[in-house]
Amino acid sequence: NRQIVLAERPVGAPTSKNFRLEEAAIPTPGEGEMLLRTVYLSLDPYMRGRMSDAKSYADPVEIGDAMVGGTVSVVVKSNLKGFAEGDWVVSLGGWQDYSISNGEMVFNLGKEPAMPSWALGIMGMPGFTAYAGLLEIGEPKPGETIAVAAATGPVGATVGQIGKIKGCRVVGIAGGAEKCKHAVDNLGFDVCLDRNSSTFAQDLKDACPDGIDVYFENVGGAVFDAVLPLLNANARIPLCGLISQYNATSLPDGPDRMGMLMGTLLVKKIRMQGFIIFDSFPNLYPKFAADMQQWIAQGKVKYREQMVDGLENAPEAFMGLLEGKNFGKVVIKVGD
Ligand code: NDP
């Protein structure tokens, strides 16, 4: 059983030294447990948080333990009702070939799921995050302008496409011309701007002549600085992620703009609300799944995966994800 364990906690951006590939015996499932063989492993930005022991909404990975992660796996042996050998399941198997599960937080996909890896992306946690954050907190109305960064990732791409379904003007922000072209040509965004351009703040202003009504916050940092002055009265900000800050070791240099931020929220009556997907929306998943299945079938939502072969390549792919080297949802193909 190959495992990628947390070798040491990163300071700043993770490096290959923070991970170690180990071999362990394949575990044996006890009473009320099952043995799962990993086929696909999801890589997600939140994993950076689990590598740190700073207080958060979830416990950190301990040094020497396998990295946590969502997986699509096949049941090898089951001592659990409701799960049989050969079933495909979505579970939290982690960065390893085999895992033991007691069935908690496991979803059975059956014997022959059509696109099993999609359960980690568009039909799973990131797709649901986009749906719930945009519709429940963003409350988009036809004709409004939505802005979203990380626009070709699984969350941002889905936010933009749902925004179009709801009749909004959608302004994407992404790293580089190729990603921006994809957002407009394939995902149907009205416009997409390169966050690395020296004229980015002005470009965003030009692209939002009527201001911004919903800013779906995935990134923070310089993108938020450019968005803040463009927010309209009564704007909504689903606060989903702040990836530009995940590797930070200290607060950025001043001047202190907290007063300006709070003043803007106050006088424009802006609602900014953080959420943690399964905590914040425990009952919404079935509605999401039904809507999303329909939108995909109708061709209204498209989905792009970046499949990386081999568990041993997970650390490098993860480091790339934090820097925007990914193009689409990063999935590691661990086994057959
Ligand atoms: P992505 O696949 O979109 O990957 C992250 C992307 O962030 C990169 O590809 C890059 O895109 C962008 N990025 C990286 N660094 C910066 C930076 N300094 N400034 C601006 N953009 C940057 O990830 P996901 O779609 O999986 O997740 C998107 C966000 O949603 C993350 O912040 C994540 O933590 C959050 N999230 C929150 C959840 C919740 O429950 N609250 C659940 C799931 C995700 P590019 O190069 O195109 O700019």
Tab-separated table of C-alpha atoms and ligand atoms in Angstrom:
chain	number	residue	atom	x	y	z
A	1	ASN	CA	0.000	0.000	0.000
A	2	ARG	CA	1.774	3.137	-1.223
A	3	GLN	CA	1.016	6.238	0.829
A	4	ILE	CA	2.071	9.845	0.545
A	5	VAL	CA	2.538	11.112	4.081
A	6	LEU	CA	3.111	14.568	5.491
A	7	ALA	CA	6.867	14.573	6.191
A	8	GLU	CA	7.043	18.068	7.647
A	9	ARG	CA	4.840	21.156	7.813
A	10	PRO	CA	5.486	23.722	5.068
A	11	VAL	CA	6.543	27.271	5.812
A	12	GLY	CA	5.177	29.309	2.892
A	13	ALA	CA	4.652	27.387	-0.342
A	14	PRO	CA	4.859	23.570	0.055
A	15	THR	CA	7.934	21.863	-1.401
A	16	SER	CA	8.679	18.220	-2.230
A	17	LYS	CA	10.474	17.909	1.151
A	18	ASN	CA	7.097	18.237	2.888
A	19	PHE	CA	5.902	14.925	1.394
A	20	ARG	CA	7.253	11.363	1.571
A	21	LEU	CA	6.215	8.253	-0.359
A	22	GLU	CA	6.012	5.213	1.950
A	23	GLU	CA	5.079	1.555	1.608
A	24	ALA	CA	2.813	-0.032	4.179
A	25	ALA	CA	0.972	-3.342	4.401
A	26	ILE	CA	-2.519	-3.453	2.878
A	27	PRO	CA	-4.822	-3.080	5.899
A	28	THR	CA	-7.460	-5.672	6.853
A	29	PRO	CA	-11.038	-4.466	7.382
A	30	GLY	CA	-12.583	-5.317	10.759
A	31	GLU	CA	-16.232	-5.811	11.717
A	32	GLY	CA	-18.308	-2.922	10.310
A	33	GLU	CA	-15.506	-1.837	7.983
A	34	MET	CA	-14.556	-2.205	4.337
A	35	LEU	CA	-11.318	-2.147	2.339
A	36	LEU	CA	-11.247	0.337	-0.546
A	37	ARG	CA	-8.823	0.477	-3.485
A	38	THR	CA	-8.272	4.020	-4.734
A	39	VAL	CA	-8.830	4.699	-8.427
A	40	TYR	CA	-8.999	8.521	-8.442
A	41	LEU	CA	-7.700	11.025	-5.882
A	42	SER	CA	-8.953	14.611	-5.848
A	43	LEU	CA	-6.482	17.428	-5.218
A	44	ASP	CA	-8.016	20.546	-3.690
A	45	PRO	CA	-6.732	23.859	-2.328
A	46	TYR	CA	-8.050	23.127	1.211
A	47	MET	CA	-5.307	20.500	1.602
A	48	ARG	CA	-2.803	23.310	2.124
A	49	GLY	CA	-4.734	24.173	5.296
A	50	ARG	CA	-4.552	20.565	6.560
A	51	MET	CA	-0.747	20.617	6.210
A	52	SER	CA	-0.622	23.443	8.738
A	53	ASP	CA	-1.329	23.134	12.457
A	54	ALA	CA	-2.891	26.618	12.636
A	55	LYS	CA	-6.405	26.430	14.110
A	56	SER	CA	-9.043	25.853	11.419
A	57	TYR	CA	-12.450	24.285	10.853
A	58	ALA	CA	-10.859	20.826	10.516
A	59	ASP	CA	-8.010	19.034	12.300
A	60	PRO	CA	-4.560	19.080	10.680
A	61	VAL	CA	-2.897	15.995	9.199
A	62	GLU	CA	-0.368	14.684	11.756
A	63	ILE	CA	3.276	14.396	10.713
A	64	GLY	CA	3.806	10.885	9.318
A	65	ASP	CA	0.131	10.351	8.490
A	66	ALA	CA	-1.177	9.929	4.941
A	67	MET	CA	-2.414	13.182	3.422
A	68	VAL	CA	-6.208	13.487	3.497
A	69	GLY	CA	-8.262	13.726	0.335
A	70	GLY	CA	-11.461	12.788	-1.415
A	71	THR	CA	-11.251	9.639	-3.539
A	72	VAL	CA	-13.244	7.497	-5.893
A	73	SER	CA	-12.513	3.900	-4.957
A	74	VAL	CA	-13.667	0.352	-5.537
A	75	VAL	CA	-14.761	-1.874	-2.651
A	76	VAL	CA	-12.330	-4.799	-2.330
A	77	LYS	CA	-13.859	-6.444	0.745
A	78	SER	CA	-16.861	-5.347	2.752
A	79	ASN	CA	-18.073	-6.199	6.240
A	80	LEU	CA	-20.633	-3.413	5.958
A	81	LYS	CA	-24.291	-3.459	4.968
A	82	GLY	CA	-24.994	-1.410	1.841
A	83	PHE	CA	-21.547	-1.863	0.293
A	84	ALA	CA	-20.539	-4.911	-1.739
A	85	GLU	CA	-17.346	-6.006	-3.468
A	86	GLY	CA	-17.025	-4.190	-6.804
A	87	ASP	CA	-19.084	-1.146	-5.814
A	88	TRP	CA	-17.594	2.226	-6.737
A	89	VAL	CA	-17.704	4.729	-3.879
A	90	VAL	CA	-16.803	8.329	-3.170
A	91	SER	CA	-14.966	8.464	0.124
A	92	LEU	CA	-12.197	10.228	2.005
A	93	GLY	CA	-9.558	7.624	1.199
A	94	GLY	CA	-6.573	9.980	1.252
A	95	TRP	CA	-3.324	9.937	-0.718
A	96	GLN	CA	-2.892	6.136	-0.787
A	97	ASP	CA	-3.616	2.983	-2.761
A	98	TYR	CA	-5.857	1.370	-0.126
A	99	SER	CA	-7.943	2.691	2.739
A	100	ILE	CA	-10.259	1.359	5.426
A	101	SER	CA	-13.688	2.937	5.829
A	102	ASN	CA	-16.556	2.496	8.287
A	103	GLY	CA	-18.995	3.885	5.721
A	104	GLU	CA	-19.215	7.371	7.221
A	105	MET	CA	-19.137	10.142	4.605
A	106	VAL	CA	-19.144	7.456	1.868
A	107	PHE	CA	-21.454	7.640	-1.120
A	108	ASN	CA	-22.142	4.512	-3.186
A	109	LEU	CA	-21.949	5.091	-6.963
A	110	GLY	CA	-22.966	1.513	-7.823
A	111	LYS	CA	-21.249	-1.048	-10.056
A	112	GLU	CA	-20.870	0.847	-13.324
A	113	PRO	CA	-20.920	4.624	-12.818
A	114	ALA	CA	-20.715	6.575	-16.088
A	115	MET	CA	-18.031	9.156	-15.235
A	116	PRO	CA	-16.765	8.127	-11.804
A	117	SER	CA	-14.075	10.831	-11.520
A	118	TRP	CA	-16.701	13.547	-11.977
A	119	ALA	CA	-17.908	12.730	-8.465
A	120	LEU	CA	-14.795	14.577	-7.268
A	121	GLY	CA	-15.506	17.659	-9.381
A	122	ILE	CA	-18.557	18.894	-11.187
A	123	MET	CA	-20.924	16.385	-9.496
A	124	GLY	CA	-19.092	16.527	-6.169
A	125	MET	CA	-17.649	18.926	-3.636
A	126	PRO	CA	-16.387	21.725	-5.941
A	127	GLY	CA	-19.507	21.752	-8.140
A	128	PHE	CA	-21.740	21.787	-5.070
A	129	THR	CA	-19.641	24.609	-3.590
A	130	ALA	CA	-20.201	26.753	-6.676
A	131	TYR	CA	-23.936	26.001	-6.739
A	132	ALA	CA	-24.670	26.584	-3.064
A	133	GLY	CA	-22.407	29.605	-2.645
A	134	LEU	CA	-23.688	31.360	-5.747
A	135	LEU	CA	-27.400	30.597	-5.431
A	136	GLU	CA	-27.859	30.652	-1.637
A	137	ILE	CA	-25.518	33.527	-0.758
A	138	GLY	CA	-24.940	35.305	-4.081
A	139	GLU	CA	-28.654	35.292	-4.985
A	140	PRO	CA	-27.994	36.347	-8.605
A	141	LYS	CA	-30.795	38.068	-10.506
A	142	PRO	CA	-31.169	38.275	-14.301
A	143	GLY	CA	-29.203	41.166	-15.774
A	144	GLU	CA	-26.807	41.464	-12.826
A	145	THR	CA	-23.024	41.263	-13.174
A	146	ILE	CA	-21.151	38.394	-11.500
A	147	ALA	CA	-17.363	38.376	-11.184
A	148	VAL	CA	-15.392	35.243	-10.304
A	149	ALA	CA	-11.667	34.412	-10.262
A	150	ALA	CA	-9.957	31.029	-10.697
A	151	ALA	CA	-12.490	31.019	-13.516
A	152	THR	CA	-11.394	27.777	-15.188
A	153	GLY	CA	-11.060	25.756	-11.970
A	154	PRO	CA	-13.877	23.448	-10.879
A	155	VAL	CA	-15.490	26.025	-8.577
A	156	GLY	CA	-15.048	29.176	-10.694
A	157	ALA	CA	-16.003	27.534	-14.002
A	158	THR	CA	-19.205	26.225	-12.443
A	159	VAL	CA	-20.055	29.570	-10.826
A	160	GLY	CA	-19.766	31.314	-14.186
A	161	GLN	CA	-21.837	28.754	-16.062
A	162	ILE	CA	-24.617	28.767	-13.446
A	163	GLY	CA	-24.494	32.572	-13.592
A	164	LYS	CA	-25.178	32.405	-17.336
A	165	ILE	CA	-28.062	29.957	-16.764
A	166	LYS	CA	-29.521	32.513	-14.326
A	167	GLY	CA	-29.353	35.262	-16.958
A	168	CYS	CA	-26.412	37.248	-15.593
A	169	ARG	CA	-23.465	38.917	-17.237
A	170	VAL	CA	-20.410	36.888	-16.156
A	171	VAL	CA	-16.916	38.331	-15.879
A	172	GLY	CA	-14.186	35.759	-15.300
A	173	ILE	CA	-10.658	36.304	-14.040
A	174	ALA	CA	-7.951	33.720	-14.713
A	175	GLY	CA	-4.196	33.309	-15.036
A	176	GLY	CA	-3.192	33.686	-18.677
A	177	ALA	CA	-4.624	34.036	-22.178
A	178	GLU	CA	-5.260	30.331	-22.779
A	179	LYS	CA	-7.435	29.945	-19.686
A	180	CYS	CA	-9.294	33.173	-20.524
A	181	LYS	CA	-10.003	31.967	-24.052
A	182	HIS	CA	-11.389	28.691	-22.692
A	183	ALA	CA	-13.671	30.594	-20.256
A	184	VAL	CA	-15.203	32.641	-23.075
A	185	ASP	CA	-15.182	30.161	-25.987
A	186	ASN	CA	-16.102	26.941	-24.174
A	187	LEU	CA	-17.704	27.963	-20.882
A	188	GLY	CA	-19.699	30.893	-22.242
A	189	PHE	CA	-18.386	33.655	-19.975
A	190	ASP	CA	-19.085	37.120	-21.406
A	191	VAL	CA	-15.496	38.172	-20.866
A	192	CYS	CA	-12.432	36.863	-19.015
A	193	LEU	CA	-9.457	38.914	-17.853
A	194	ASP	CA	-5.879	37.880	-17.211
A	195	ARG	CA	-5.047	38.603	-13.571
A	196	ASN	CA	-1.335	38.747	-14.471
A	197	SER	CA	-1.741	41.687	-16.851
A	198	SER	CA	-0.205	44.971	-15.695
A	199	THR	CA	-3.480	46.680	-16.606
A	200	PHE	CA	-5.698	44.156	-14.794
A	201	ALA	CA	-7.490	46.607	-12.449
A	202	GLN	CA	-8.335	48.945	-15.323
A	203	ASP	CA	-9.336	45.985	-17.547
A	204	LEU	CA	-11.756	44.842	-14.861
A	205	LYS	CA	-13.223	48.318	-14.543
A	206	ASP	CA	-13.706	48.527	-18.314
A	207	ALA	CA	-15.329	45.060	-18.343
A	208	CYS	CA	-17.845	46.039	-15.646
A	209	PRO	CA	-19.483	49.266	-16.900
A	210	ASP	CA	-22.490	48.621	-14.599
A	211	GLY	CA	-20.374	47.607	-11.582
A	212	ILE	CA	-20.397	44.212	-9.852
A	213	ASP	CA	-23.470	42.805	-8.077
A	214	VAL	CA	-22.110	39.413	-7.043
A	215	TYR	CA	-18.430	38.786	-6.421
A	216	PHE	CA	-17.805	35.079	-5.793
A	217	GLU	CA	-14.595	35.247	-3.767
A	218	ASN	CA	-12.175	32.399	-4.492
A	219	VAL	CA	-8.826	34.141	-4.253
A	220	GLY	CA	-8.534	37.412	-2.241
A	221	GLY	CA	-5.371	39.507	-2.601
A	222	ALA	CA	-4.825	41.739	-5.627
A	223	VAL	CA	-8.007	40.525	-7.354
A	224	PHE	CA	-10.141	41.616	-4.402
A	225	ASP	CA	-8.350	44.989	-4.353
A	226	ALA	CA	-9.461	45.521	-7.965
A	227	VAL	CA	-13.021	44.312	-7.289
A	228	LEU	CA	-13.724	46.365	-4.139
A	229	PRO	CA	-14.188	49.802	-5.772
A	230	LEU	CA	-16.479	48.286	-8.447
A	231	LEU	CA	-18.998	46.721	-6.064
A	232	ASN	CA	-22.542	48.059	-6.380
A	233	ALA	CA	-24.918	48.975	-3.577
A	234	ASN	CA	-26.453	45.804	-2.083
A	235	ALA	CA	-23.778	43.579	-3.664
A	236	ARG	CA	-23.346	40.052	-2.289
A	237	ILE	CA	-20.009	38.318	-1.725
A	238	PRO	CA	-20.046	34.555	-1.136
A	239	LEU	CA	-16.684	34.182	0.629
A	240	CYS	CA	-15.553	30.776	-0.580
A	241	GLY	CA	-11.747	30.777	-0.632
A	242	LEU	CA	-8.676	32.984	-0.416
A	243	ILE	CA	-6.102	30.977	-2.312
A	244	SER	CA	-3.738	33.939	-2.756
A	245	GLN	CA	-3.244	33.838	1.037
A	246	TYR	CA	-2.856	30.102	1.684
A	247	ASN	CA	0.944	30.149	1.535
A	248	ALA	CA	1.314	33.479	3.376
A	249	THR	CA	3.477	33.477	6.497
A	250	SER	CA	2.509	36.961	7.663
A	251	LEU	CA	0.033	39.722	6.890
A	252	PRO	CA	0.887	41.782	3.787
A	253	ASP	CA	2.564	45.179	4.137
A	254	GLY	CA	0.356	48.197	4.845
A	255	PRO	CA	-1.176	50.671	4.491
A	256	ASP	CA	-3.970	49.286	6.635
A	257	ARG	CA	-7.075	49.169	4.392
A	258	MET	CA	-9.410	47.587	6.923
A	259	GLY	CA	-11.235	50.887	7.456
A	260	MET	CA	-11.779	51.295	3.725
A	261	LEU	CA	-13.067	47.733	3.403
A	262	MET	CA	-15.493	48.075	6.305
A	263	GLY	CA	-16.564	51.530	5.143
A	264	THR	CA	-17.378	50.153	1.683
A	265	LEU	CA	-19.379	47.251	3.140
A	266	LEU	CA	-21.252	49.727	5.347
A	267	VAL	CA	-22.202	52.494	2.937
A	268	LYS	CA	-22.978	50.107	0.078
A	269	LYS	CA	-24.891	47.726	2.373
A	270	ILE	CA	-22.839	44.813	1.036
A	271	ARG	CA	-23.355	41.299	2.407
A	272	MET	CA	-20.187	39.191	2.617
A	273	GLN	CA	-20.693	35.691	3.987
A	274	GLY	CA	-18.194	32.898	4.487
A	275	PHE	CA	-19.246	29.268	4.111
A	276	ILE	CA	-17.808	25.774	4.453
A	277	ILE	CA	-19.695	23.669	1.986
A	278	PHE	CA	-20.987	20.564	3.769
A	279	ASP	CA	-21.269	22.362	7.150
A	280	SER	CA	-23.152	25.317	5.766
A	281	PHE	CA	-25.484	23.456	3.413
A	282	PRO	CA	-26.097	20.006	4.936
A	283	ASN	CA	-29.364	19.345	3.050
A	284	LEU	CA	-28.912	20.942	-0.358
A	285	TYR	CA	-26.838	18.269	-2.116
A	286	PRO	CA	-29.770	16.288	-3.658
A	287	LYS	CA	-31.222	19.447	-5.230
A	288	PHE	CA	-27.791	20.364	-6.570
A	289	ALA	CA	-27.244	16.886	-8.030
A	290	ALA	CA	-30.624	16.916	-9.805
A	291	ASP	CA	-30.099	20.411	-11.270
A	292	MET	CA	-26.509	19.749	-12.288
A	293	GLN	CA	-27.289	16.419	-13.976
A	294	GLN	CA	-29.928	18.186	-16.030
A	295	TRP	CA	-27.657	21.105	-16.974
A	296	ILE	CA	-24.886	18.749	-18.068
A	297	ALA	CA	-27.338	16.663	-20.124
A	298	GLN	CA	-28.634	19.835	-21.783
A	299	GLY	CA	-25.073	20.952	-22.582
A	300	LYS	CA	-25.452	24.048	-20.405
A	301	VAL	CA	-22.570	23.127	-18.131
A	302	LYS	CA	-19.203	21.912	-19.423
A	303	TYR	CA	-16.457	20.381	-17.338
A	304	ARG	CA	-12.706	20.167	-17.777
A	305	GLU	CA	-10.456	17.764	-15.887
A	306	GLN	CA	-6.694	17.662	-15.663
A	307	MET	CA	-5.932	13.975	-15.130
A	308	VAL	CA	-2.447	13.237	-13.764
A	309	ASP	CA	-1.167	9.663	-13.860
A	310	GLY	CA	0.364	8.093	-10.744
A	311	LEU	CA	0.103	8.652	-6.990
A	312	GLU	CA	3.799	9.546	-6.916
A	313	ASN	CA	3.029	12.672	-8.969
A	314	ALA	CA	0.459	14.027	-6.491
A	315	PRO	CA	2.836	16.343	-4.561
A	316	GLU	CA	4.038	18.116	-7.695
A	317	ALA	CA	0.504	18.432	-9.059
A	318	PHE	CA	-0.645	19.838	-5.724
A	319	MET	CA	2.150	22.421	-5.590
A	320	GLY	CA	1.217	23.419	-9.153
A	321	LEU	CA	-2.461	23.787	-8.207
A	322	LEU	CA	-1.619	26.389	-5.570
A	323	GLU	CA	0.313	28.371	-8.198
A	324	GLY	CA	-2.323	28.133	-10.933
A	325	LYS	CA	-0.358	25.668	-13.080
A	326	ASN	CA	-3.471	23.492	-13.288
A	327	PHE	CA	-6.003	23.932	-16.057
A	328	GLY	CA	-9.254	22.405	-14.835
A	329	LYS	CA	-10.039	20.061	-11.980
A	330	VAL	CA	-6.912	18.167	-10.850
A	331	VAL	CA	-7.489	14.437	-10.422
A	332	ILE	CA	-4.759	11.859	-9.795
A	333	LYS	CA	-5.251	8.487	-11.459
A	334	VAL	CA	-3.985	6.209	-8.692
A	335	GLY	CA	-5.015	2.779	-10.009
A	336	ASP	CA	-7.155	1.039	-12.621
B	1	NDP	P1	-8.774	25.706	-8.727
B	1	NDP	O1	-8.653	24.448	-9.487
B	1	NDP	O2	-9.484	26.829	-9.359
B	1	NDP	O3	-7.293	26.094	-8.360
B	1	NDP	C1	-6.929	27.218	-7.745
B	1	NDP	C2	-6.719	28.367	-8.738
B	1	NDP	O4	-6.522	29.564	-7.998
B	1	NDP	C3	-5.470	28.275	-9.591
B	1	NDP	O5	-5.633	27.445	-10.697
B	1	NDP	C4	-5.264	29.728	-9.994
B	1	NDP	O6	-6.069	30.004	-11.141
B	1	NDP	C5	-5.871	30.495	-8.823
B	1	NDP	N1	-4.839	31.201	-8.054
B	1	NDP	C6	-3.737	30.675	-7.473
B	1	NDP	N2	-3.024	31.634	-6.862
B	1	NDP	C7	-3.703	32.791	-7.050
B	1	NDP	C8	-3.464	34.144	-6.678
B	1	NDP	N3	-2.407	34.502	-5.969
B	1	NDP	N4	-4.364	35.085	-7.052
B	1	NDP	C9	-5.443	34.749	-7.783
B	1	NDP	N5	-5.720	33.474	-8.176
B	1	NDP	C10	-4.857	32.513	-7.806
B	1	NDP	O7	-9.441	25.436	-7.284
B	1	NDP	P2	-10.927	25.082	-6.836
B	1	NDP	O8	-11.885	25.437	-7.911
B	1	NDP	O9	-10.935	23.716	-6.303
B	1	NDP	O10	-11.137	26.079	-5.603
B	1	NDP	C11	-11.335	27.459	-5.793
B	1	NDP	C12	-11.442	28.149	-4.429
B	1	NDP	O11	-12.580	27.652	-3.715
B	1	NDP	C13	-10.243	27.921	-3.515
B	1	NDP	O12	-9.956	29.113	-2.819
B	1	NDP	C14	-10.753	26.881	-2.540
B	1	NDP	O13	-10.065	26.921	-1.314
B	1	NDP	C15	-12.194	27.289	-2.405
B	1	NDP	N6	-13.108	26.240	-1.945
B	1	NDP	C16	-13.873	26.507	-0.836
B	1	NDP	C17	-14.793	25.616	-0.373
B	1	NDP	C18	-15.640	25.976	0.793
B	1	NDP	O14	-16.370	25.124	1.306
B	1	NDP	N7	-15.597	27.205	1.265
B	1	NDP	C19	-14.954	24.295	-1.014
B	1	NDP	C20	-14.147	24.133	-2.226
B	1	NDP	C21	-13.244	25.069	-2.641
B	1	NDP	P3	-5.609	31.049	-12.272
B	1	NDP	O15	-4.205	30.708	-12.613
B	1	NDP	O16	-6.560	30.835	-13.380
B	1	NDP	O17	-5.742	32.431	-11.668
